[in-house]
Amino acid sequence: MSTPESGLTASTRAGYGFGSVATGTFGTVPGLLLLPYLTDTLGIAAAVAGVIVFAPKAWDVILNPIAGRISDRSTDPRGPRRPFLLKAGIALALCFAVLFAAPDLGSKLLNGGWVLIAFLACATAYAFFQVPYVAMPAEMTESYDERTRLMTWRVAILAFAIMLSGATAPMIRNAAEGRDGYRYMGLFVAVLLIIGALGAYFGTAKAPIGKVKADTGSLADQLRIISGARDFRYLLITFVIQALATGSMLAGVDYLARSVLGKPSASTILFVCFVGPALLLTPLWASLGQWIGKKSGFVLASLVLATGALLATGARAYPAWVVFLAVALVGVGYAGAQVFPMAMLPDCAAVDAAKTGQNRIGVYTGVWTAAETFGLALGPGVYAVVLAIGGYASSTSGTITQSDSALNAIVIGFSVLPAILVALSLVFLRKYSLTAEQVEAATGSTDSTAKEQSND
């Protein structure tokens, strides 16, 4: 079996990456369809629907660091993180099926309450899956470049999961009328979540486990130490702002397809355009990162993403194919904007562990995933506010003709707002200064071929 000092096997990389079937699916489908379900099937006002979508995910901001702390202290012989993948993954799948399975309870208040409670249960289960899952790379390998290779597998499978779930979930929803379509879609997504959880659990059975001693300080002490980690802090802020941008775009896909392009089936096409390039280009982004450095690669990918978003501002005037091309460019940038920060996070945590001899990777990733979840959840909430400002009209049939201001709001929330957010995130990324040489010096790894330059 491989050790943290050696390279990982291809089967271990693939097994770990399989967990992205679950993270990609849950990160995609609620952001894509939950807001339209509330506004256009349950008839809940856009602003209220935004709160329902946001509140359960905001709970994870509190819960995720706690989940990380708990997994840090696990002594299960199967590995400290793996049992969480199995138990929480199964719970997540069951809760998701329940989310869209509600009967008509006779009032918007009760129907909205069902969604709120079920989504809160989903968010809780997801915290105990996602945090241990994201924590694993820093313990599986000490190699700077191996983490990039591991993240390449993860992001490639993540892109496939996003395409599969994001493209097929609307198709299943559209195949049946009203709530039945959402119920069938919920069951389909639950199956994907089970597959991802089981794949990650069994696929990492032979993964090496690091020997770093768990920290014995309080959670508050650990969070205070992490908040003082300069490079981690700026990387986190950058990633969260971009998650907010991504969440806003994701929330706008269904509205853009139905109300602006006039083609409900276009939501599937938009997803294929978004994820298809990512499937092809993720390995190229990783290779580019070894040449120009992770930080420079992250900047370039972000600029590509923002450019694609800006090109979509003319969606009301452009032919549909132009919009599809703009979204494909977003997908090219999105692939790199996932690979690089996910590879930079374990670097930050590993440097801390090497310096202190204490394992805070669970808390690092708990804070990271909490903030990411917050950004992705806030995105649809902000998008809902944009819809409300534009005067978007909710209904139980989804067939209302929207006003010009509402149509403009749909486009702005999908294009201009994300582009501005990505540009803002680069202000913070400039302050990140951790280089390959610093990581190698702290961890004793010498295999990196990346020669990164600090831009401070």
Short mmCIF file of C-alpha atoms in Angstrom, two decimals:
data_model
loop_
_atom_site.label_atom_id
_atom_site.label_comp_id
_atom_site.label_asym_id
_atom_site.label_seq_id
_atom_site.Cartn_x
_atom_site.Cartn_y
_atom_site.Cartn_z
CA MET A 1 0.00 0.00 0.00
CA SER A 2 1.20 3.52 -0.73
CA THR A 3 2.27 5.83 2.07
CA PRO A 4 1.73 9.58 2.52
CA GLU A 5 5.32 10.08 1.33
CA SER A 6 4.81 8.18 -1.92
CA GLY A 7 2.60 8.73 -4.93
CA LEU A 8 -0.96 7.49 -4.83
CA THR A 9 -2.21 4.74 -7.09
CA ALA A 10 -4.58 5.57 -9.93
CA SER A 11 -7.30 3.50 -8.30
CA THR A 12 -6.99 5.47 -5.06
CA ARG A 13 -7.14 8.78 -6.93
CA ALA A 14 -10.20 7.62 -8.82
CA GLY A 15 -11.81 6.22 -5.67
CA TYR A 16 -11.34 9.48 -3.85
CA GLY A 17 -12.62 11.43 -6.84
CA PHE A 18 -15.78 9.33 -6.87
CA GLY A 19 -17.01 11.23 -3.84
CA SER A 20 -17.46 14.19 -6.15
CA VAL A 21 -20.46 12.41 -7.63
CA ALA A 22 -22.17 13.20 -4.33
CA THR A 23 -20.70 16.67 -3.78
CA GLY A 24 -21.22 17.72 -7.39
CA THR A 25 -24.79 16.47 -7.47
CA PHE A 26 -25.85 18.07 -4.20
CA GLY A 27 -23.96 21.23 -5.02
CA THR A 28 -25.75 21.49 -8.37
CA VAL A 29 -29.35 20.31 -8.26
CA PRO A 30 -30.72 22.34 -5.31
CA GLY A 31 -29.04 25.46 -6.65
CA LEU A 32 -30.54 24.78 -10.06
CA LEU A 33 -34.08 23.62 -9.28
CA LEU A 34 -35.02 24.38 -5.68
CA LEU A 35 -35.65 28.10 -6.24
CA PRO A 36 -37.79 27.48 -9.38
CA TYR A 37 -39.64 24.74 -7.48
CA LEU A 38 -40.55 27.22 -4.78
CA THR A 39 -41.47 30.16 -7.04
CA ASP A 40 -43.03 28.40 -10.04
CA THR A 41 -44.57 25.25 -8.53
CA LEU A 42 -45.38 26.12 -4.93
CA GLY A 43 -46.12 29.79 -5.78
CA ILE A 44 -43.90 31.20 -3.02
CA ALA A 45 -42.70 34.80 -3.52
CA ALA A 46 -39.13 35.12 -4.79
CA ALA A 47 -37.80 36.91 -1.70
CA VAL A 48 -39.29 34.32 0.69
CA ALA A 49 -38.08 31.48 -1.52
CA GLY A 50 -34.59 32.94 -1.35
CA VAL A 51 -34.66 32.77 2.44
CA ILE A 52 -35.83 29.13 2.36
CA VAL A 53 -32.98 28.20 0.02
CA PHE A 54 -30.37 30.13 1.97
CA ALA A 55 -31.20 29.44 5.64
CA PRO A 56 -30.41 25.68 5.80
CA LYS A 57 -27.08 26.17 4.04
CA ALA A 58 -26.23 29.05 6.39
CA TRP A 59 -26.61 26.54 9.23
CA ASP A 60 -23.57 24.76 7.80
CA VAL A 61 -21.43 27.79 8.58
CA ILE A 62 -21.82 26.81 12.22
CA LEU A 63 -21.94 23.05 11.72
CA ASN A 64 -19.05 22.44 9.30
CA PRO A 65 -16.19 23.40 11.64
CA ILE A 66 -17.80 21.20 14.31
CA ALA A 67 -18.00 18.31 11.82
CA GLY A 68 -14.32 18.85 11.06
CA ARG A 69 -13.45 18.84 14.74
CA ILE A 70 -15.36 15.59 15.27
CA SER A 71 -13.68 13.87 12.32
CA ASP A 72 -10.25 15.09 13.50
CA ARG A 73 -10.78 13.19 16.73
CA SER A 74 -12.13 10.01 15.16
CA THR A 75 -10.07 6.89 15.85
CA ASP A 76 -12.01 4.46 13.68
CA PRO A 77 -9.69 1.70 12.38
CA ARG A 78 -11.10 2.23 8.88
CA GLY A 79 -9.59 5.72 8.94
CA PRO A 80 -10.75 8.87 10.73
CA ARG A 81 -12.76 10.21 7.78
CA ARG A 82 -14.12 7.22 5.84
CA PRO A 83 -16.96 6.13 8.15
CA PHE A 84 -18.51 9.58 7.80
CA LEU A 85 -18.61 9.17 4.03
CA LEU A 86 -20.78 6.09 4.36
CA LYS A 87 -23.19 7.13 7.11
CA ALA A 88 -23.67 10.76 6.15
CA GLY A 89 -23.85 9.94 2.44
CA ILE A 90 -26.74 7.52 2.94
CA ALA A 91 -28.54 9.98 5.22
CA LEU A 92 -28.12 12.73 2.63
CA ALA A 93 -29.68 10.60 -0.10
CA LEU A 94 -32.72 9.76 2.02
CA CYS A 95 -33.27 13.37 3.05
CA PHE A 96 -33.00 14.57 -0.53
CA ALA A 97 -35.68 12.16 -1.70
CA VAL A 98 -37.95 13.51 1.06
CA LEU A 99 -37.23 17.13 0.06
CA PHE A 100 -39.28 16.95 -3.14
CA ALA A 101 -41.70 14.21 -2.03
CA ALA A 102 -44.15 16.38 -0.07
CA PRO A 103 -47.89 16.06 -0.79
CA ASP A 104 -49.90 19.23 -1.26
CA LEU A 105 -50.33 20.37 2.34
CA GLY A 106 -52.96 22.95 1.46
CA SER A 107 -51.06 26.18 2.12
CA LYS A 108 -47.93 27.94 0.98
CA LEU A 109 -46.81 28.19 4.60
CA LEU A 110 -46.92 24.43 5.19
CA ASN A 111 -45.47 23.58 1.80
CA GLY A 112 -42.62 26.00 2.36
CA GLY A 113 -42.11 24.66 5.87
CA TRP A 114 -41.70 21.11 4.54
CA VAL A 115 -39.01 22.28 2.12
CA LEU A 116 -37.23 24.28 4.82
CA ILE A 117 -37.08 21.39 7.31
CA ALA A 118 -36.14 18.77 4.72
CA PHE A 119 -33.44 20.98 3.25
CA LEU A 120 -32.08 21.64 6.73
CA ALA A 121 -31.79 17.87 7.23
CA CYS A 122 -30.00 17.59 3.88
CA ALA A 123 -27.57 20.33 4.83
CA THR A 124 -26.79 18.67 8.15
CA ALA A 125 -26.07 15.28 6.56
CA TYR A 126 -24.01 16.93 3.83
CA ALA A 127 -21.79 18.69 6.36
CA PHE A 128 -20.73 15.37 7.85
CA PHE A 129 -20.00 13.99 4.38
CA GLN A 130 -18.30 16.95 2.75
CA VAL A 131 -15.97 18.06 5.56
CA PRO A 132 -14.26 14.67 6.14
CA TYR A 133 -14.13 14.14 2.37
CA VAL A 134 -12.35 17.42 1.68
CA ALA A 135 -10.00 16.84 4.63
CA MET A 136 -8.64 13.56 3.28
CA PRO A 137 -6.06 14.77 0.66
CA ALA A 138 -3.76 16.44 3.20
CA GLU A 139 -3.52 13.12 5.06
CA MET A 140 -3.34 10.87 1.99
CA THR A 141 -0.16 12.44 0.60
CA GLU A 142 2.57 14.88 1.58
CA SER A 143 3.45 15.59 -2.05
CA TYR A 144 2.76 19.09 -3.37
CA ASP A 145 2.22 17.85 -6.94
CA GLU A 146 0.37 14.69 -5.89
CA ARG A 147 -2.32 16.87 -4.33
CA THR A 148 -2.76 18.61 -7.67
CA ARG A 149 -3.06 15.24 -9.41
CA LEU A 150 -5.56 14.11 -6.79
CA MET A 151 -7.59 17.28 -7.27
CA THR A 152 -7.48 16.76 -11.04
CA TRP A 153 -9.29 13.46 -10.59
CA ARG A 154 -11.70 15.01 -8.17
CA VAL A 155 -12.55 17.99 -10.35
CA ALA A 156 -12.85 15.88 -13.50
CA ILE A 157 -15.36 13.61 -11.78
CA LEU A 158 -16.99 16.66 -10.23
CA ALA A 159 -17.48 18.13 -13.70
CA PHE A 160 -19.00 14.85 -14.91
CA ALA A 161 -21.33 14.73 -11.89
CA ILE A 162 -22.43 18.32 -12.46
CA MET A 163 -23.14 17.60 -16.12
CA LEU A 164 -24.97 14.36 -15.38
CA SER A 165 -27.10 15.73 -12.57
CA GLY A 166 -27.52 19.23 -13.96
CA ALA A 167 -28.47 18.01 -17.44
CA THR A 168 -30.71 15.10 -16.50
CA ALA A 169 -32.50 16.50 -13.43
CA PRO A 170 -34.38 19.17 -15.47
CA MET A 171 -35.19 16.56 -18.13
CA ILE A 172 -36.72 14.25 -15.54
CA ARG A 173 -38.55 17.20 -13.98
CA ASN A 174 -39.95 18.20 -17.37
CA ALA A 175 -41.04 14.65 -18.24
CA ALA A 176 -43.96 14.78 -15.78
CA GLU A 177 -46.43 17.47 -14.80
CA GLY A 178 -46.01 19.63 -11.72
CA ARG A 179 -44.94 18.05 -8.48
CA ASP A 180 -44.67 14.54 -9.89
CA GLY A 181 -41.77 15.64 -12.06
CA TYR A 182 -39.95 16.98 -9.01
CA ARG A 183 -40.66 13.79 -7.05
CA TYR A 184 -39.16 11.59 -9.77
CA MET A 185 -36.20 13.92 -10.04
CA GLY A 186 -35.65 13.72 -6.26
CA LEU A 187 -35.47 9.92 -6.39
CA PHE A 188 -33.05 10.00 -9.29
CA VAL A 189 -30.74 12.42 -7.46
CA ALA A 190 -30.92 10.29 -4.30
CA VAL A 191 -29.56 7.35 -6.29
CA LEU A 192 -26.64 9.47 -7.54
CA LEU A 193 -25.87 10.53 -3.97
CA ILE A 194 -25.78 6.90 -2.82
CA ILE A 195 -23.46 5.97 -5.69
CA GLY A 196 -21.06 8.80 -4.82
CA ALA A 197 -21.00 7.96 -1.11
CA LEU A 198 -20.41 4.25 -1.63
CA GLY A 199 -17.82 4.89 -4.33
CA ALA A 200 -15.77 7.19 -2.11
CA TYR A 201 -16.04 4.89 0.91
CA PHE A 202 -14.93 1.72 -0.84
CA GLY A 203 -12.59 3.48 -3.27
CA THR A 204 -10.42 4.90 -0.47
CA ALA A 205 -10.21 1.68 1.53
CA LYS A 206 -6.50 1.36 0.73
CA ALA A 207 -5.66 5.06 0.92
CA PRO A 208 -2.75 5.96 3.23
CA ILE A 209 -3.50 7.83 6.42
CA GLY A 210 -1.19 10.53 7.73
CA LYS A 211 0.36 10.28 11.16
CA VAL A 212 -0.02 13.91 12.23
CA LYS A 213 -1.19 14.13 15.82
CA ALA A 214 -4.64 15.61 16.37
CA ASP A 215 -4.71 18.99 18.05
CA THR A 216 -5.99 19.06 21.61
CA GLY A 217 -6.94 22.72 21.83
CA SER A 218 -10.52 23.91 21.91
CA LEU A 219 -12.43 24.56 18.71
CA ALA A 220 -12.36 28.29 19.48
CA ASP A 221 -8.58 28.12 19.86
CA GLN A 222 -8.21 26.33 16.53
CA LEU A 223 -10.48 28.76 14.71
CA ARG A 224 -8.51 31.65 16.15
CA ILE A 225 -5.25 30.12 14.88
CA ILE A 226 -6.75 29.48 11.43
CA SER A 227 -8.11 33.01 11.23
CA GLY A 228 -4.54 34.20 11.65
CA ALA A 229 -3.28 32.06 8.76
CA ARG A 230 -2.80 34.81 6.20
CA ASP A 231 -2.59 32.75 3.00
CA PHE A 232 -5.48 30.52 3.97
CA ARG A 233 -7.60 33.54 4.83
CA TYR A 234 -7.13 35.26 1.47
CA LEU A 235 -7.56 32.02 -0.45
CA LEU A 236 -10.78 31.35 1.44
CA ILE A 237 -12.21 34.82 0.77
CA THR A 238 -11.40 34.46 -2.93
CA PHE A 239 -13.08 31.07 -3.15
CA VAL A 240 -16.19 32.14 -1.25
CA ILE A 241 -16.77 35.17 -3.46
CA GLN A 242 -16.43 32.96 -6.51
CA ALA A 243 -18.81 30.43 -4.97
CA LEU A 244 -21.32 33.26 -4.60
CA ALA A 245 -20.88 34.06 -8.29
CA THR A 246 -21.28 30.43 -9.28
CA GLY A 247 -24.35 30.04 -7.07
CA SER A 248 -25.99 33.04 -8.71
CA MET A 249 -25.33 31.69 -12.21
CA LEU A 250 -26.57 28.24 -11.25
CA ALA A 251 -29.79 29.67 -9.84
CA GLY A 252 -30.38 31.61 -13.06
CA VAL A 253 -30.05 28.74 -15.54
CA ASP A 254 -33.65 27.52 -15.36
CA TYR A 255 -35.06 31.05 -15.44
CA LEU A 256 -32.83 32.01 -18.37
CA ALA A 257 -33.84 28.92 -20.33
CA ARG A 258 -37.59 29.25 -19.79
CA SER A 259 -38.23 32.98 -19.61
CA VAL A 260 -35.47 34.54 -21.73
CA LEU A 261 -34.60 31.90 -24.32
CA GLY A 262 -38.15 30.55 -24.31
CA LYS A 263 -36.95 26.95 -24.30
CA PRO A 264 -37.35 24.89 -21.10
CA SER A 265 -35.10 22.23 -22.64
CA ALA A 266 -32.33 24.83 -22.96
CA SER A 267 -31.46 24.35 -19.29
CA THR A 268 -30.01 20.97 -20.21
CA ILE A 269 -28.11 22.44 -23.15
CA LEU A 270 -26.72 25.20 -20.95
CA PHE A 271 -25.40 22.62 -18.52
CA VAL A 272 -23.75 20.58 -21.23
CA CYS A 273 -22.11 23.76 -22.54
CA PHE A 274 -20.95 24.60 -19.04
CA VAL A 275 -19.53 21.24 -18.00
CA GLY A 276 -18.44 19.74 -21.33
CA PRO A 277 -15.36 21.98 -21.64
CA ALA A 278 -14.50 21.29 -18.00
CA LEU A 279 -14.44 17.55 -18.64
CA LEU A 280 -11.95 18.03 -21.45
CA LEU A 281 -9.79 20.80 -20.04
CA THR A 282 -9.38 19.96 -16.35
CA PRO A 283 -6.16 17.94 -16.96
CA LEU A 284 -4.84 20.80 -19.11
CA TRP A 285 -5.45 23.29 -16.31
CA ALA A 286 -3.52 21.01 -13.94
CA SER A 287 -0.62 20.76 -16.38
CA LEU A 288 -0.63 24.52 -16.87
CA GLY A 289 -0.51 24.93 -13.09
CA GLN A 290 2.71 22.90 -12.92
CA TRP A 291 4.20 25.28 -15.49
CA ILE A 292 3.04 28.71 -14.34
CA GLY A 293 2.05 27.93 -10.73
CA LYS A 294 -1.25 27.33 -8.98
CA LYS A 295 -1.90 30.96 -8.14
CA SER A 296 -1.25 32.23 -11.65
CA GLY A 297 -3.39 29.44 -13.05
CA PHE A 298 -6.19 30.41 -10.67
CA VAL A 299 -6.03 34.03 -11.82
CA LEU A 300 -6.15 33.05 -15.48
CA ALA A 301 -9.07 30.66 -14.97
CA SER A 302 -10.99 33.34 -13.08
CA LEU A 303 -10.52 35.86 -15.88
CA VAL A 304 -11.82 33.34 -18.42
CA LEU A 305 -14.86 32.65 -16.24
CA ALA A 306 -15.64 36.36 -15.83
CA THR A 307 -15.26 37.00 -19.56
CA GLY A 308 -17.77 34.27 -20.37
CA ALA A 309 -20.24 35.69 -17.87
CA LEU A 310 -19.94 39.17 -19.39
CA LEU A 311 -20.58 37.79 -22.87
CA ALA A 312 -23.93 36.44 -21.62
CA THR A 313 -25.22 39.94 -20.81
CA GLY A 314 -26.82 40.17 -24.26
CA ALA A 315 -28.86 37.00 -23.78
CA ARG A 316 -32.15 38.78 -24.60
CA ALA A 317 -30.81 39.98 -27.94
CA TYR A 318 -28.42 37.19 -28.94
CA PRO A 319 -29.40 33.98 -30.73
CA ALA A 320 -29.46 31.07 -28.32
CA TRP A 321 -26.27 29.58 -29.76
CA VAL A 322 -24.30 32.68 -28.79
CA VAL A 323 -25.48 32.32 -25.21
CA PHE A 324 -24.47 28.67 -25.27
CA LEU A 325 -20.96 29.62 -26.43
CA ALA A 326 -20.68 32.21 -23.67
CA VAL A 327 -21.64 29.61 -21.07
CA ALA A 328 -19.13 27.18 -22.57
CA LEU A 329 -16.42 29.79 -21.98
CA VAL A 330 -17.62 30.08 -18.39
CA GLY A 331 -17.17 26.32 -18.14
CA VAL A 332 -13.59 26.54 -19.36
CA GLY A 333 -12.76 29.00 -16.61
CA TYR A 334 -14.80 27.19 -13.98
CA ALA A 335 -12.73 24.01 -14.41
CA GLY A 336 -9.51 25.83 -13.53
CA ALA A 337 -11.20 27.86 -10.80
CA GLN A 338 -11.99 24.56 -9.07
CA VAL A 339 -8.71 22.72 -9.64
CA PHE A 340 -6.37 25.37 -8.25
CA PRO A 341 -7.99 26.43 -4.96
CA MET A 342 -8.76 22.81 -4.11
CA ALA A 343 -5.06 22.02 -4.60
CA MET A 344 -3.95 25.13 -2.67
CA LEU A 345 -6.10 24.35 0.40
CA PRO A 346 -4.19 21.18 1.39
CA ASP A 347 -0.94 23.11 0.93
CA CYS A 348 -2.06 25.64 3.55
CA ALA A 349 -3.16 22.93 5.96
CA ALA A 350 -0.09 20.77 5.40
CA VAL A 351 2.29 23.67 6.07
CA ASP A 352 0.45 24.35 9.32
CA ALA A 353 0.60 20.67 10.33
CA ALA A 354 4.32 20.44 9.49
CA LYS A 355 5.11 23.51 11.55
CA THR A 356 3.02 22.61 14.59
CA GLY A 357 2.91 18.80 14.55
CA GLN A 358 -0.83 19.11 15.16
CA ASN A 359 -3.61 18.01 12.83
CA ARG A 360 -6.03 20.83 12.13
CA ILE A 361 -6.91 19.74 8.59
CA GLY A 362 -10.45 18.85 9.68
CA VAL A 363 -10.98 22.32 11.08
CA TYR A 364 -9.34 23.92 8.05
CA THR A 365 -11.65 22.05 5.70
CA GLY A 366 -14.60 22.54 8.03
CA VAL A 367 -14.14 26.29 7.81
CA TRP A 368 -13.50 26.02 4.06
CA THR A 369 -16.58 23.94 3.26
CA ALA A 370 -18.74 26.03 5.58
CA ALA A 371 -17.68 29.17 3.76
CA GLU A 372 -18.06 27.53 0.34
CA THR A 373 -21.52 26.28 1.27
CA PHE A 374 -22.40 29.74 2.53
CA GLY A 375 -21.32 31.29 -0.78
CA LEU A 376 -23.15 28.73 -2.90
CA ALA A 377 -26.28 29.13 -0.77
CA LEU A 378 -26.12 32.89 -0.72
CA GLY A 379 -25.86 32.93 -4.52
CA PRO A 380 -29.45 31.75 -5.11
CA GLY A 381 -30.58 34.00 -2.27
CA VAL A 382 -28.98 37.03 -3.90
CA TYR A 383 -30.37 35.94 -7.26
CA ALA A 384 -33.84 35.75 -5.69
CA VAL A 385 -33.42 39.31 -4.40
CA VAL A 386 -32.47 40.44 -7.92
CA LEU A 387 -35.62 38.74 -9.23
CA ALA A 388 -37.73 40.41 -6.55
CA ILE A 389 -36.27 43.85 -7.39
CA GLY A 390 -37.05 43.20 -11.04
CA GLY A 391 -40.65 42.33 -10.21
CA TYR A 392 -40.53 38.61 -11.02
CA ALA A 393 -44.04 37.11 -10.67
CA SER A 394 -44.32 33.74 -8.88
CA SER A 395 -47.01 31.20 -9.76
CA THR A 396 -48.08 27.59 -9.30
CA SER A 397 -48.00 26.88 -13.03
CA GLY A 398 -44.81 28.65 -14.17
CA THR A 399 -46.58 30.01 -17.26
CA ILE A 400 -46.87 33.71 -16.36
CA THR A 401 -45.47 36.17 -18.90
CA GLN A 402 -42.78 38.17 -17.14
CA SER A 403 -42.26 41.94 -17.47
CA ASP A 404 -39.24 43.51 -19.18
CA SER A 405 -37.77 44.44 -15.82
CA ALA A 406 -38.11 40.85 -14.61
CA LEU A 407 -36.43 39.53 -17.77
CA ASN A 408 -33.60 42.02 -17.33
CA ALA A 409 -33.20 40.89 -13.72
CA ILE A 410 -32.91 37.27 -14.86
CA VAL A 411 -30.06 38.20 -17.21
CA ILE A 412 -28.25 40.55 -14.82
CA GLY A 413 -28.25 37.99 -12.02
CA PHE A 414 -26.83 35.40 -14.43
CA SER A 415 -24.14 37.50 -16.08
CA VAL A 416 -23.23 40.96 -14.78
CA LEU A 417 -23.40 40.11 -11.09
CA PRO A 418 -21.18 36.98 -11.32
CA ALA A 419 -18.61 38.81 -13.47
CA ILE A 420 -18.34 41.62 -10.93
CA LEU A 421 -17.98 39.14 -8.07
CA VAL A 422 -15.19 37.20 -9.80
CA ALA A 423 -13.32 40.43 -10.51
CA LEU A 424 -13.67 41.39 -6.84
CA SER A 425 -12.31 38.02 -5.72
CA LEU A 426 -9.04 38.62 -7.57
CA VAL A 427 -8.30 41.58 -5.32
CA PHE A 428 -7.98 39.14 -2.42
CA LEU A 429 -6.20 36.44 -4.42
CA ARG A 430 -3.38 38.89 -5.11
CA LYS A 431 -2.55 38.78 -1.40
CA TYR A 432 -1.99 34.99 -1.39
CA SER A 433 1.78 34.39 -1.26
CA LEU A 434 2.41 30.70 -0.45
CA THR A 435 4.78 29.23 -3.05
CA ALA A 436 5.79 25.72 -4.03
CA GLU A 437 9.19 26.23 -2.46
CA GLN A 438 7.63 27.22 0.87
CA VAL A 439 5.39 24.15 0.87
CA GLU A 440 8.32 21.87 0.03
CA ALA A 441 10.51 23.41 2.72
CA ALA A 442 7.81 23.04 5.39
CA THR A 443 6.73 19.50 4.53
CA GLY A 444 10.01 18.03 3.32
CA SER A 445 8.53 17.23 -0.09
CA THR A 446 10.99 17.76 -2.96
CA ASP A 447 9.18 16.28 -5.96
CA SER A 448 7.42 19.40 -7.14
CA THR A 449 8.27 20.66 -10.60
CA ALA A 450 6.08 23.72 -10.19
CA LYS A 451 8.04 26.90 -9.75
CA GLU A 452 5.58 29.45 -8.51
CA GLN A 453 6.27 33.12 -8.20
CA SER A 454 4.83 35.26 -5.45
CA ASN A 455 2.97 38.29 -6.75
CA ASP A 456 2.95 40.15 -3.48
#
